[in-house]
Structure formats: C-alpha cells, structure tokens
C-alpha cells in the first residue's frame, strides 16, 4: 500500500474516532434497529439496477432441483428478502439473518411472494448455522452478505456443510476494485465511515479468493461491473457446486 493511501486512510480513521468509540462502548447496536429501514428502501434501487443480473443468476437455481420434491433454498443474511421474487415458483425458502429486526420487512416481502413456501426464519449468523442439519438444502444464497460477515471462511464452511452433495452456493457480492484504479484508492480511504453506515460492510474484500479456496468441486465465477457507484461497482456473480 502506498504511503499516500496509508496517510488518507489514517485521516479517515481519525475523523471516524467518534464512531469507533460508539462501537467500543456498544452504542452502535442501536443502528441494528435502524438499518433494516434503510436497507428496505435502498434495496428497491439495487434490485432495479441489478434486475437482469439477478434474473440470469437465479434462473440457474432450477438446475439443482431434484424431481419429486420442492427446491429447498437457504438464504444467509436474507435481510428484507430482496431475492424472493427471483426464486423458481414452488421453492421452499429457509431465511436466516443475525439481525432479528428484519422480521417485519421479511413478512411483507413474503406476503408479496406467495409463489414460494417459507420454512422458518432462523436468527443466526452465517458462521454458525448449527440449527440447520448437514446436507439438508439444495441451494444456499448469499447476496451482499460476504462483505459483512466477520469470518468468510467459516461462513463458506457452514454453507458447504448444509448443502447436499451436488447442491450449489449462489452468490452476488460487491468486491475490492483492481489495485491500479482510483476506485481501489477510495475504497480504502472511505472504508472506515462506510463500515459504520453500511452495517459492518467491507468494500475492500477480495471475496473471490475465499470462494476459490472453499473446497467446492466446481466454481462458476464472473467479475462484473455493476451499474452502481464506484465504491460497490466491482461485483462477483455465480455459483459453486458441492
Ligand atoms: C447489505 S445486507 C443484504 C441483505 C440481503 N441479502 C439483500 O441482498 O438484500 C447485509 C445482510 O447481511 C447480514 N449479516 C451481517 N452479518 C452477518 C453474518 N455474520 N452472517 C450472516 N448475515 C450477516 C445483515 O444483517 C444484513 O441482512
Ligand atoms: C447459468 O447457466 C448457464 C448454462 O449453464 C451459463 O452459461 C451461465 O453462465 C449461468 N449464469 C450464471 C450467472 O452463472
Ligand atoms: C452456535 O449457535 C448455537 C445456538 O444456535 C449455540 O448454542 C452454540 O454455542 C453456537 N456455537 C458456537 C461455536 O458459537
């Protein structure tokens, strides 16, 4: 990392001292109540811009359906349920998120998507899905979640564990920009405030590296430029088969 970049990242960190302090004394937890409200609004815009990408990605979910029973999808960090509209009709969805304050928005989205059946809402982080049995789902979905988990490796290990052999992990995630770009520079400098406003989101994660190392038998991964602001423009999309 260049000295220039280090300097400006330090400046950003100093400006964020009050926020760091709030987190240290536990005040940041209040934001967990406000964030679902913000996300509910932001995600309409995101879905509008990413509609075709999501449609193309989730069309491939049906390939993992076994004859004679509904496709079982478990979503890690489901948030307000922005992906439900893209799931094949008749699928069974298990929702998980560590933030219980999403429940009301989730209920609204469920009502709007009655072509699916909903198994349950589990309040759990991706790192610990212990209430979900081994090899019990056909697909696991993560969209804009691996940027926020505290342990990507452990989350992928859990996803792999609960997938049946031949099942797939579907992802759509924003990632770190190419180091030669200004986006990369600003991602690093603006990371400290972004972390707080984005509910613990890291824009500087090279998430594809974790996916390459997660022990899936097949990985379909593409780097794309999303039609979004530079901070979250670089995305990866695809799926990994167990
Ligand atoms: C930007 S939101 C995305 C929500 C939803 N997946 C979507 O695409 O609209 C990030 C979500 O990840 C959840 N999250 C944060 N930390 C997590 C963790 N350790 N494990 C699972 N989910 C987590 C948050 O509660 C939030 O719902
Ligand atoms: C979906 O599957 C088709 C056919 O296998 C493949 O060409 C395409 O790249 C897949 N889409 C995504 C987003 O991975
Ligand atoms: C995982 O979560 C369960 C509750 O769902 C808890 O009993 C268990 O201690 C947790 N395991 C770890 C390693 O944190």
PDB file of C-alpha atoms and ligand atoms in Angstrom:
ATOM      1  CA  UNK A   1       0.000   0.000   0.000  1.00  0.00           C
ATOM      2  CA  UNK A   2       1.424   3.397  -0.898  1.00  0.00           C
ATOM      3  CA  UNK A   3       2.272   5.986   1.730  1.00  0.00           C
ATOM      4  CA  UNK A   4      -0.278   8.318   0.137  1.00  0.00           C
ATOM      5  CA  UNK A   5      -3.034   5.753   0.607  1.00  0.00           C
ATOM      6  CA  UNK A   6      -1.969   4.972   4.170  1.00  0.00           C
ATOM      7  CA  UNK A   7      -1.986   8.647   5.060  1.00  0.00           C
ATOM      8  CA  UNK A   8      -5.526   9.296   3.817  1.00  0.00           C
ATOM      9  CA  UNK A   9      -6.829   6.109   5.398  1.00  0.00           C
ATOM     10  CA  UNK A  10      -5.384   7.314   8.696  1.00  0.00           C
ATOM     11  CA  UNK A  11      -7.114  10.684   8.268  1.00  0.00           C
ATOM     12  CA  UNK A  12     -10.426   8.926   7.647  1.00  0.00           C
ATOM     13  CA  UNK A  13      -9.880   6.790  10.728  1.00  0.00           C
ATOM     14  CA  UNK A  14      -9.219   9.847  12.867  1.00  0.00           C
ATOM     15  CA  UNK A  15     -12.370  11.529  11.563  1.00  0.00           C
ATOM     16  CA  UNK A  16     -14.262   8.366  12.451  1.00  0.00           C
ATOM     17  CA  UNK A  17     -12.982   8.291  16.038  1.00  0.00           C
ATOM     18  CA  UNK A  18     -16.405   9.166  17.497  1.00  0.00           C
ATOM     19  CA  UNK A  19     -17.881   6.223  15.571  1.00  0.00           C
ATOM     20  CA  UNK A  20     -15.093   3.870  16.671  1.00  0.00           C
ATOM     21  CA  UNK A  21     -15.773   4.966  20.222  1.00  0.00           C
ATOM     22  CA  UNK A  22     -19.506   4.407  19.895  1.00  0.00           C
ATOM     23  CA  UNK A  23     -18.854   0.873  18.706  1.00  0.00           C
ATOM     24  CA  UNK A  24     -16.398   0.241  21.543  1.00  0.00           C
ATOM     25  CA  UNK A  25     -18.970   1.139  24.200  1.00  0.00           C
ATOM     26  CA  UNK A  26     -21.772  -0.781  22.498  1.00  0.00           C
ATOM     27  CA  UNK A  27     -23.810   2.213  21.286  1.00  0.00           C
ATOM     28  CA  UNK A  28     -23.524   1.131  17.666  1.00  0.00           C
ATOM     29  CA  UNK A  29     -26.052  -1.645  18.396  1.00  0.00           C
ATOM     30  CA  UNK A  30     -28.789   0.983  18.001  1.00  0.00           C
ATOM     31  CA  UNK A  31     -28.005   1.085  14.291  1.00  0.00           C
ATOM     32  CA  UNK A  32     -29.057  -2.579  14.014  1.00  0.00           C
ATOM     33  CA  UNK A  33     -32.623  -1.348  14.586  1.00  0.00           C
ATOM     34  CA  UNK A  34     -32.380   1.457  12.040  1.00  0.00           C
ATOM     35  CA  UNK A  35     -30.502  -0.408   9.320  1.00  0.00           C
ATOM     36  CA  UNK A  36     -33.412  -2.658   8.189  1.00  0.00           C
ATOM     37  CA  UNK A  37     -35.455   0.500   7.494  1.00  0.00           C
ATOM     38  CA  UNK A  38     -32.588   1.963   5.395  1.00  0.00           C
ATOM     39  CA  UNK A  39     -31.911  -1.304   3.595  1.00  0.00           C
ATOM     40  CA  UNK A  40     -35.579  -1.831   2.738  1.00  0.00           C
ATOM     41  CA  UNK A  41     -35.500   1.433   0.794  1.00  0.00           C
ATOM     42  CA  UNK A  42     -32.043   1.036  -0.751  1.00  0.00           C
ATOM     43  CA  UNK A  43     -32.726  -2.467  -1.980  1.00  0.00           C
ATOM     44  CA  UNK A  44     -35.519  -1.394  -4.350  1.00  0.00           C
ATOM     45  CA  UNK A  45     -32.977   0.735  -6.176  1.00  0.00           C
ATOM     46  CA  UNK A  46     -30.382  -2.052  -6.110  1.00  0.00           C
ATOM     47  CA  UNK A  47     -32.861  -4.595  -7.456  1.00  0.00           C
ATOM     48  CA  UNK A  48     -33.896  -2.210 -10.203  1.00  0.00           C
ATOM     49  CA  UNK A  49     -30.292  -1.758 -11.364  1.00  0.00           C
ATOM     50  CA  UNK A  50     -29.334  -5.417 -10.887  1.00  0.00           C
ATOM     51  CA  UNK A  51     -32.592  -6.931 -12.091  1.00  0.00           C
ATOM     52  CA  UNK A  52     -31.142  -8.627 -15.174  1.00  0.00           C
ATOM     53  CA  UNK A  53     -28.088  -9.965 -13.304  1.00  0.00           C
ATOM     54  CA  UNK A  54     -30.219 -11.466 -10.560  1.00  0.00           C
ATOM     55  CA  UNK A  55     -32.647 -12.892 -13.065  1.00  0.00           C
ATOM     56  CA  UNK A  56     -29.867 -14.543 -15.042  1.00  0.00           C
ATOM     57  CA  UNK A  57     -28.174 -15.916 -11.926  1.00  0.00           C
ATOM     58  CA  UNK A  58     -31.242 -17.290 -10.174  1.00  0.00           C
ATOM     59  CA  UNK A  59     -32.634 -18.836 -13.357  1.00  0.00           C
ATOM     60  CA  UNK A  60     -29.935 -21.463 -12.834  1.00  0.00           C
ATOM     61  CA  UNK A  61     -31.340 -22.423  -9.427  1.00  0.00           C
ATOM     62  CA  UNK A  62     -33.771 -24.847 -11.082  1.00  0.00           C
ATOM     63  CA  UNK A  63     -30.841 -26.970 -12.254  1.00  0.00           C
ATOM     64  CA  UNK A  64     -30.423 -28.022  -8.638  1.00  0.00           C
ATOM     65  CA  UNK A  65     -33.992 -29.167  -8.111  1.00  0.00           C
ATOM     66  CA  UNK A  66     -34.441 -32.890  -7.503  1.00  0.00           C
ATOM     67  CA  UNK A  67     -37.520 -34.490  -9.085  1.00  0.00           C
ATOM     68  CA  UNK A  68     -40.443 -35.138  -6.747  1.00  0.00           C
ATOM     69  CA  UNK A  69     -39.700 -32.515  -4.116  1.00  0.00           C
ATOM     70  CA  UNK A  70     -39.529 -28.733  -3.962  1.00  0.00           C
ATOM     71  CA  UNK A  71     -36.209 -26.958  -4.335  1.00  0.00           C
ATOM     72  CA  UNK A  72     -35.006 -26.035  -0.834  1.00  0.00           C
ATOM     73  CA  UNK A  73     -33.137 -22.731  -0.684  1.00  0.00           C
ATOM     74  CA  UNK A  74     -31.470 -21.399   2.458  1.00  0.00           C
ATOM     75  CA  UNK A  75     -30.596 -17.738   2.413  1.00  0.00           C
ATOM     76  CA  UNK A  76     -27.740 -16.460   4.603  1.00  0.00           C
ATOM     77  CA  UNK A  77     -28.267 -12.838   5.658  1.00  0.00           C
ATOM     78  CA  UNK A  78     -31.645 -12.676   3.924  1.00  0.00           C
ATOM     79  CA  UNK A  79     -32.290  -9.103   5.111  1.00  0.00           C
ATOM     80  CA  UNK A  80     -35.647  -7.936   3.808  1.00  0.00           C
ATOM     81  CA  UNK A  81     -35.974 -10.791   1.302  1.00  0.00           C
ATOM     82  CA  UNK A  82     -34.982  -8.957  -1.867  1.00  0.00           C
ATOM     83  CA  UNK A  83     -34.229 -12.177  -3.762  1.00  0.00           C
ATOM     84  CA  UNK A  84     -37.562 -13.950  -3.238  1.00  0.00           C
ATOM     85  CA  UNK A  85     -39.088 -12.588  -6.455  1.00  0.00           C
ATOM     86  CA  UNK A  86     -36.338 -14.319  -8.455  1.00  0.00           C
ATOM     87  CA  UNK A  87     -36.740 -17.821  -6.987  1.00  0.00           C
ATOM     88  CA  UNK A  88     -38.480 -20.551  -9.002  1.00  0.00           C
ATOM     89  CA  UNK A  89     -42.170 -20.814  -8.064  1.00  0.00           C
ATOM     90  CA  UNK A  90     -42.863 -23.610  -5.604  1.00  0.00           C
ATOM     91  CA  UNK A  91     -39.444 -23.422  -3.915  1.00  0.00           C
ATOM     92  CA  UNK A  92     -39.153 -23.792  -0.161  1.00  0.00           C
ATOM     93  CA  UNK A  93     -37.163 -20.988   1.475  1.00  0.00           C
ATOM     94  CA  UNK A  94     -35.358 -21.039   4.818  1.00  0.00           C
ATOM     95  CA  UNK A  95     -34.480 -17.485   5.904  1.00  0.00           C
ATOM     96  CA  UNK A  96     -31.545 -16.741   8.204  1.00  0.00           C
ATOM     97  CA  UNK A  97     -30.138 -13.445   9.441  1.00  0.00           C
ATOM     98  CA  UNK A  98     -28.382 -12.492  12.690  1.00  0.00           C
ATOM     99  CA  UNK A  99     -30.427  -9.279  12.914  1.00  0.00           C
ATOM    100  CA  UNK A 100     -33.926 -10.052  14.264  1.00  0.00           C
ATOM    101  CA  UNK A 101     -35.170  -6.570  13.356  1.00  0.00           C
ATOM    102  CA  UNK A 102     -35.675  -7.618   9.735  1.00  0.00           C
ATOM    103  CA  UNK A 103     -38.665  -9.758  10.608  1.00  0.00           C
ATOM    104  CA  UNK A 104     -41.417  -7.243   9.797  1.00  0.00           C
ATOM    105  CA  UNK A 105     -39.964  -6.343   6.391  1.00  0.00           C
ATOM    106  CA  UNK A 106     -39.438 -10.014   5.742  1.00  0.00           C
ATOM    107  CA  UNK A 107     -43.113 -10.711   6.448  1.00  0.00           C
ATOM    108  CA  UNK A 108     -44.144  -8.013   3.973  1.00  0.00           C
ATOM    109  CA  UNK A 109     -41.913  -9.482   1.269  1.00  0.00           C
ATOM    110  CA  UNK A 110     -43.231 -12.978   1.985  1.00  0.00           C
ATOM    111  CA  UNK A 111     -46.813 -11.761   1.526  1.00  0.00           C
ATOM    112  CA  UNK A 112     -45.818 -10.303  -1.834  1.00  0.00           C
ATOM    113  CA  UNK A 113     -44.240 -13.596  -2.930  1.00  0.00           C
ATOM    114  CA  UNK A 114     -46.771 -16.294  -2.228  1.00  0.00           C
ATOM    115  CA  UNK A 115     -45.463 -18.417  -5.103  1.00  0.00           C
ATOM    116  CA  UNK A 116     -42.900 -19.688  -2.554  1.00  0.00           C
ATOM    117  CA  UNK A 117     -43.308 -21.520   0.737  1.00  0.00           C
ATOM    118  CA  UNK A 118     -41.427 -20.304   3.779  1.00  0.00           C
ATOM    119  CA  UNK A 119     -39.990 -22.799   6.177  1.00  0.00           C
ATOM    120  CA  UNK A 120     -38.869 -20.571   9.060  1.00  0.00           C
ATOM    121  CA  UNK A 121     -36.822 -17.515   9.971  1.00  0.00           C
ATOM    122  CA  UNK A 122     -33.712 -18.508  11.923  1.00  0.00           C
ATOM    123  CA  UNK A 123     -31.882 -15.741  13.760  1.00  0.00           C
ATOM    124  CA  UNK A 124     -28.315 -16.901  13.134  1.00  0.00           C
ATOM    125  CA  UNK A 125     -25.082 -15.682  11.631  1.00  0.00           C
ATOM    126  CA  UNK A 126     -23.557 -17.388   8.613  1.00  0.00           C
ATOM    127  CA  UNK A 127     -20.646 -18.533  10.747  1.00  0.00           C
ATOM    128  CA  UNK A 128     -22.916 -20.652  12.923  1.00  0.00           C
ATOM    129  CA  UNK A 129     -25.879 -22.357  11.277  1.00  0.00           C
ATOM    130  CA  UNK A 130     -25.841 -25.161  13.843  1.00  0.00           C
ATOM    131  CA  UNK A 131     -29.640 -25.415  13.879  1.00  0.00           C
ATOM    132  CA  UNK A 132     -29.560 -26.471  10.200  1.00  0.00           C
ATOM    133  CA  UNK A 133     -28.796 -30.132   9.508  1.00  0.00           C
ATOM    134  CA  UNK A 134     -25.887 -31.349   7.372  1.00  0.00           C
ATOM    135  CA  UNK A 135     -26.651 -31.857   3.675  1.00  0.00           C
ATOM    136  CA  UNK A 136     -30.245 -30.662   4.073  1.00  0.00           C
ATOM    137  CA  UNK A 137     -30.630 -27.988   1.371  1.00  0.00           C
ATOM    138  CA  UNK A 138     -30.329 -27.843  -2.438  1.00  0.00           C
ATOM    139  CA  UNK A 139     -29.050 -24.292  -2.624  1.00  0.00           C
ATOM    140  CA  UNK A 140     -27.582 -21.643  -0.335  1.00  0.00           C
ATOM    141  CA  UNK A 141     -27.858 -17.998  -1.385  1.00  0.00           C
ATOM    142  CA  UNK A 142     -25.686 -15.054  -0.304  1.00  0.00           C
ATOM    143  CA  UNK A 143     -26.144 -11.621  -1.837  1.00  0.00           C
ATOM    144  CA  UNK A 144     -24.274  -8.621  -0.381  1.00  0.00           C
ATOM    145  CA  UNK A 145     -23.519 -10.644   2.741  1.00  0.00           C
ATOM    146  CA  UNK A 146     -19.935 -11.908   2.483  1.00  0.00           C
ATOM    147  CA  UNK A 147     -18.834  -8.255   2.728  1.00  0.00           C
ATOM    148  CA  UNK A 148     -20.345  -8.094   6.213  1.00  0.00           C
ATOM    149  CA  UNK A 149     -19.673 -11.453   7.864  1.00  0.00           C
ATOM    150  CA  UNK A 150     -16.834 -11.475  10.362  1.00  0.00           C
ATOM    151  CA  UNK A 151     -15.406 -14.769   9.094  1.00  0.00           C
ATOM    152  CA  UNK A 152     -15.819 -15.531   5.379  1.00  0.00           C
ATOM    153  CA  UNK A 153     -14.038 -18.912   5.559  1.00  0.00           C
ATOM    154  CA  UNK A 154     -16.245 -20.176   8.371  1.00  0.00           C
ATOM    155  CA  UNK A 155     -19.398 -18.944   6.620  1.00  0.00           C
ATOM    156  CA  UNK A 156     -18.452 -20.821   3.450  1.00  0.00           C
ATOM    157  CA  UNK A 157     -17.648 -23.909   5.531  1.00  0.00           C
ATOM    158  CA  UNK A 158     -21.145 -23.765   7.033  1.00  0.00           C
ATOM    159  CA  UNK A 159     -22.738 -23.278   3.602  1.00  0.00           C
ATOM    160  CA  UNK A 160     -20.799 -26.278   2.300  1.00  0.00           C
ATOM    161  CA  UNK A 161     -21.836 -28.395   5.291  1.00  0.00           C
ATOM    162  CA  UNK A 162     -25.587 -27.798   4.932  1.00  0.00           C
ATOM    163  CA  UNK A 163     -25.614 -28.306   1.140  1.00  0.00           C
ATOM    164  CA  UNK A 164     -26.483 -31.753  -0.161  1.00  0.00           C
ATOM    165  CA  UNK A 165     -23.819 -33.270  -2.430  1.00  0.00           C
ATOM    166  CA  UNK A 166     -24.391 -31.712  -5.835  1.00  0.00           C
ATOM    167  CA  UNK A 167     -26.119 -28.678  -4.302  1.00  0.00           C
ATOM    168  CA  UNK A 168     -24.865 -25.160  -5.002  1.00  0.00           C
ATOM    169  CA  UNK A 169     -23.849 -21.951  -3.277  1.00  0.00           C
ATOM    170  CA  UNK A 170     -25.182 -18.930  -5.205  1.00  0.00           C
ATOM    171  CA  UNK A 171     -23.582 -15.532  -4.718  1.00  0.00           C
ATOM    172  CA  UNK A 172     -23.744 -11.942  -5.907  1.00  0.00           C
ATOM    173  CA  UNK A 173     -21.304  -9.764  -3.972  1.00  0.00           C
ATOM    174  CA  UNK A 174     -19.507  -6.457  -4.354  1.00  0.00           C
ATOM    175  CA  UNK A 175     -15.738  -6.828  -4.014  1.00  0.00           C
ATOM    176  CA  UNK A 176     -12.426  -4.945  -3.897  1.00  0.00           C
ATOM    177  CA  UNK A 177     -11.539  -2.998  -7.038  1.00  0.00           C
ATOM    178  CA  UNK A 178      -8.389  -3.579  -9.076  1.00  0.00           C
ATOM    179  CA  UNK A 179      -5.392  -2.099  -7.180  1.00  0.00           C
ATOM    180  CA  UNK A 180      -4.419   0.020 -10.202  1.00  0.00           C
ATOM    181  CA  UNK A 181      -7.662   2.044 -10.054  1.00  0.00           C
ATOM    182  CA  UNK A 182      -8.839   5.146  -8.203  1.00  0.00           C
ATOM    183  CA  UNK A 183     -11.819   3.105  -7.033  1.00  0.00           C
ATOM    184  CA  UNK A 184      -9.397   0.927  -5.097  1.00  0.00           C
ATOM    185  CA  UNK A 185      -7.850   4.047  -3.537  1.00  0.00           C
ATOM    186  CA  UNK A 186     -11.209   5.479  -2.486  1.00  0.00           C
ATOM    187  CA  UNK A 187     -12.489   2.125  -1.295  1.00  0.00           C
ATOM    188  CA  UNK A 188      -9.607   2.023   1.188  1.00  0.00           C
ATOM    189  CA  UNK A 189      -9.822   5.661   2.252  1.00  0.00           C
ATOM    190  CA  UNK A 190     -13.615   5.656   2.673  1.00  0.00           C
ATOM    191  CA  UNK A 191     -13.734   2.197   4.274  1.00  0.00           C
ATOM    192  CA  UNK A 192     -13.864   3.480   7.901  1.00  0.00           C
ATOM    193  CA  UNK A 193     -17.064   5.570   7.593  1.00  0.00           C
ATOM    194  CA  UNK A 194     -18.547   3.096   5.100  1.00  0.00           C
ATOM    195  CA  UNK A 195     -18.169   0.312   7.676  1.00  0.00           C
ATOM    196  CA  UNK A 196     -20.472   2.122  10.076  1.00  0.00           C
ATOM    197  CA  UNK A 197     -23.099   3.351   7.638  1.00  0.00           C
ATOM    198  CA  UNK A 198     -23.084   0.014   5.848  1.00  0.00           C
ATOM    199  CA  UNK A 199     -23.757  -2.042   8.994  1.00  0.00           C
ATOM    200  CA  UNK A 200     -20.285  -3.571   9.152  1.00  0.00           C
ATOM    201  CA  UNK A 201     -19.657  -3.760   5.399  1.00  0.00           C
ATOM    202  CA  UNK A 202     -16.117  -4.120   3.962  1.00  0.00           C
ATOM    203  CA  UNK A 203     -15.741  -2.813   0.424  1.00  0.00           C
ATOM    204  CA  UNK A 204     -12.103  -3.910   0.296  1.00  0.00           C
ATOM    205  CA  UNK A 205     -12.693  -7.685   0.483  1.00  0.00           C
ATOM    206  CA  UNK A 206     -11.245  -9.945  -2.194  1.00  0.00           C
ATOM    207  CA  UNK A 207     -14.113 -12.360  -1.698  1.00  0.00           C
ATOM    208  CA  UNK A 208     -13.385 -14.437  -4.819  1.00  0.00           C
ATOM    209  CA  UNK A 209     -10.186 -15.723  -3.171  1.00  0.00           C
ATOM    210  CA  UNK A 210     -12.167 -17.321  -0.344  1.00  0.00           C
ATOM    211  CA  UNK A 211     -14.542 -18.944  -2.832  1.00  0.00           C
ATOM    212  CA  UNK A 212     -11.637 -20.392  -4.799  1.00  0.00           C
ATOM    213  CA  UNK A 213     -10.292 -21.974  -1.619  1.00  0.00           C
ATOM    214  CA  UNK A 214     -13.569 -23.217  -0.132  1.00  0.00           C
ATOM    215  CA  UNK A 215     -13.339 -26.761  -1.483  1.00  0.00           C
ATOM    216  CA  UNK A 216     -16.272 -26.756  -3.923  1.00  0.00           C
ATOM    217  CA  UNK A 217     -15.979 -29.171  -6.847  1.00  0.00           C
ATOM    218  CA  UNK A 218     -16.926 -26.578  -9.446  1.00  0.00           C
ATOM    219  CA  UNK A 219     -16.879 -22.791  -9.332  1.00  0.00           C
ATOM    220  CA  UNK A 220     -18.639 -20.588 -11.869  1.00  0.00           C
ATOM    221  CA  UNK A 221     -17.477 -17.094 -11.041  1.00  0.00           C
ATOM    222  CA  UNK A 222     -17.542 -13.938 -13.122  1.00  0.00           C
ATOM    223  CA  UNK A 223     -16.225 -10.458 -12.311  1.00  0.00           C
ATOM    224  CA  UNK A 224     -18.664  -7.807 -13.492  1.00  0.00           C
ATOM    225  CA  UNK A 225     -19.031  -4.035 -13.291  1.00  0.00           C
ATOM    226  CA  UNK A 226     -22.376  -3.246 -11.717  1.00  0.00           C
ATOM    227  CA  UNK A 227     -24.183  -0.045 -12.765  1.00  0.00           C
ATOM    228  CA  UNK A 228     -23.676   1.370  -9.251  1.00  0.00           C
ATOM    229  CA  UNK A 229     -21.429   3.950  -7.536  1.00  0.00           C
ATOM    230  CA  UNK A 230     -17.681   3.285  -7.676  1.00  0.00           C
ATOM    231  CA  UNK A 231     -17.498   2.026  -4.078  1.00  0.00           C
ATOM    232  CA  UNK A 232     -19.541  -1.056  -4.921  1.00  0.00           C
ATOM    233  CA  UNK A 233     -19.160  -1.219  -8.690  1.00  0.00           C
ATOM    234  CA  UNK A 234     -16.936  -4.323  -8.909  1.00  0.00           C
ATOM    235  CA  UNK A 235     -19.055  -7.410  -8.273  1.00  0.00           C
ATOM    236  CA  UNK A 236     -18.639 -11.149  -8.482  1.00  0.00           C
ATOM    237  CA  UNK A 237     -21.537 -13.352  -9.515  1.00  0.00           C
ATOM    238  CA  UNK A 238     -22.016 -17.065  -9.939  1.00  0.00           C
ATOM    239  CA  UNK A 239     -22.312 -20.318  -8.059  1.00  0.00           C
ATOM    240  CA  UNK A 240     -20.171 -23.049  -6.573  1.00  0.00           C
ATOM    241  CA  UNK A 241     -21.245 -26.697  -6.699  1.00  0.00           C
ATOM    242  CA  UNK A 242     -20.584 -29.021  -3.758  1.00  0.00           C
TER     243      UNK A 242
HETATM  244  C1  LIG B   1     -26.433  -5.416   2.714  1.00  0.00           C
HETATM  245  S1  LIG B   1     -27.452  -6.509   3.589  1.00  0.00           S
HETATM  246  C2  LIG B   1     -28.017  -7.611   2.298  1.00  0.00           C
HETATM  247  C3  LIG B   1     -29.336  -8.257   2.595  1.00  0.00           C
HETATM  248  C4  LIG B   1     -29.887  -9.196   1.512  1.00  0.00           C
HETATM  249  N1  LIG B   1     -29.088 -10.387   1.379  1.00  0.00           N
HETATM  250  C5  LIG B   1     -30.005  -8.495   0.187  1.00  0.00           C
HETATM  251  O1  LIG B   1     -29.308  -8.875  -0.771  1.00  0.00           O
HETATM  252  O2  LIG B   1     -30.812  -7.562   0.084  1.00  0.00           O
HETATM  253  C6  LIG B   1     -26.352  -7.487   4.556  1.00  0.00           C
HETATM  254  C7  LIG B   1     -27.052  -8.517   5.392  1.00  0.00           C
HETATM  255  O3  LIG B   1     -26.087  -9.387   5.999  1.00  0.00           O
HETATM  256  C8  LIG B   1     -26.489  -9.633   7.322  1.00  0.00           C
HETATM  257  N2  LIG B   1     -25.314 -10.064   8.104  1.00  0.00           N
HETATM  258  C9  LIG B   1     -24.427  -9.303   8.774  1.00  0.00           C
HETATM  259  N3  LIG B   1     -23.514 -10.064   9.384  1.00  0.00           N
HETATM  260  C10 LIG B   1     -23.822 -11.340   9.087  1.00  0.00           C
HETATM  261  C11 LIG B   1     -23.265 -12.613   9.447  1.00  0.00           C
HETATM  262  N4  LIG B   1     -22.183 -12.713  10.204  1.00  0.00           N
HETATM  263  N5  LIG B   1     -23.882 -13.726   8.971  1.00  0.00           N
HETATM  264  C12 LIG B   1     -24.982 -13.636   8.192  1.00  0.00           C
HETATM  265  N6  LIG B   1     -25.543 -12.470   7.827  1.00  0.00           N
HETATM  266  C13 LIG B   1     -24.971 -11.347   8.268  1.00  0.00           C
HETATM  267  C14 LIG B   1     -27.115  -8.330   7.768  1.00  0.00           C
HETATM  268  O4  LIG B   1     -27.946  -8.495   8.904  1.00  0.00           O
HETATM  269  C15 LIG B   1     -27.884  -7.936   6.520  1.00  0.00           C
HETATM  270  O5  LIG B   1     -29.146  -8.525   6.481  1.00  0.00           O
HETATM  271  C1  LIG B   2     -26.278 -20.135 -15.895  1.00  0.00           C
HETATM  272  O1  LIG B   2     -26.092 -21.344 -16.582  1.00  0.00           O
HETATM  273  C2  LIG B   2     -25.731 -21.170 -17.949  1.00  0.00           C
HETATM  274  C3  LIG B   2     -25.717 -22.532 -18.615  1.00  0.00           C
HETATM  275  O2  LIG B   2     -25.043 -23.484 -17.834  1.00  0.00           O
HETATM  276  C4  LIG B   2     -24.371 -20.473 -18.018  1.00  0.00           C
HETATM  277  O3  LIG B   2     -23.990 -20.253 -19.363  1.00  0.00           O
HETATM  278  C5  LIG B   2     -24.471 -19.127 -17.316  1.00  0.00           C
HETATM  279  O4  LIG B   2     -23.203 -18.507 -17.258  1.00  0.00           O
HETATM  280  C6  LIG B   2     -25.001 -19.307 -15.890  1.00  0.00           C
HETATM  281  N1  LIG B   2     -25.250 -17.998 -15.287  1.00  0.00           N
HETATM  282  C7  LIG B   2     -24.549 -17.522 -14.248  1.00  0.00           C
HETATM  283  C8  LIG B   2     -24.915 -16.166 -13.783  1.00  0.00           C
HETATM  284  O5  LIG B   2     -23.657 -18.142 -13.688  1.00  0.00           O
HETATM  285  C1  LIG B   3     -23.921 -21.739  17.651  1.00  0.00           C
HETATM  286  O1  LIG B   3     -25.246 -21.307  17.950  1.00  0.00           O
HETATM  287  C2  LIG B   3     -25.917 -22.097  18.896  1.00  0.00           C
HETATM  288  C3  LIG B   3     -27.324 -21.548  19.053  1.00  0.00           C
HETATM  289  O2  LIG B   3     -27.990 -21.529  17.826  1.00  0.00           O
HETATM  290  C4  LIG B   3     -25.168 -22.083  20.239  1.00  0.00           C
HETATM  291  O3  LIG B   3     -25.805 -22.949  21.160  1.00  0.00           O
HETATM  292  C5  LIG B   3     -23.716 -22.529  20.012  1.00  0.00           C
HETATM  293  O4  LIG B   3     -22.995 -22.362  21.218  1.00  0.00           O
HETATM  294  C6  LIG B   3     -23.059 -21.699  18.915  1.00  0.00           C
HETATM  295  N1  LIG B   3     -21.740 -22.254  18.612  1.00  0.00           N
HETATM  296  C7  LIG B   3     -20.648 -21.501  18.583  1.00  0.00           C
HETATM  297  C8  LIG B   3     -19.377 -22.212  18.246  1.00  0.00           C
HETATM  298  O5  LIG B   3     -20.651 -20.307  18.805  1.00  0.00           O
END
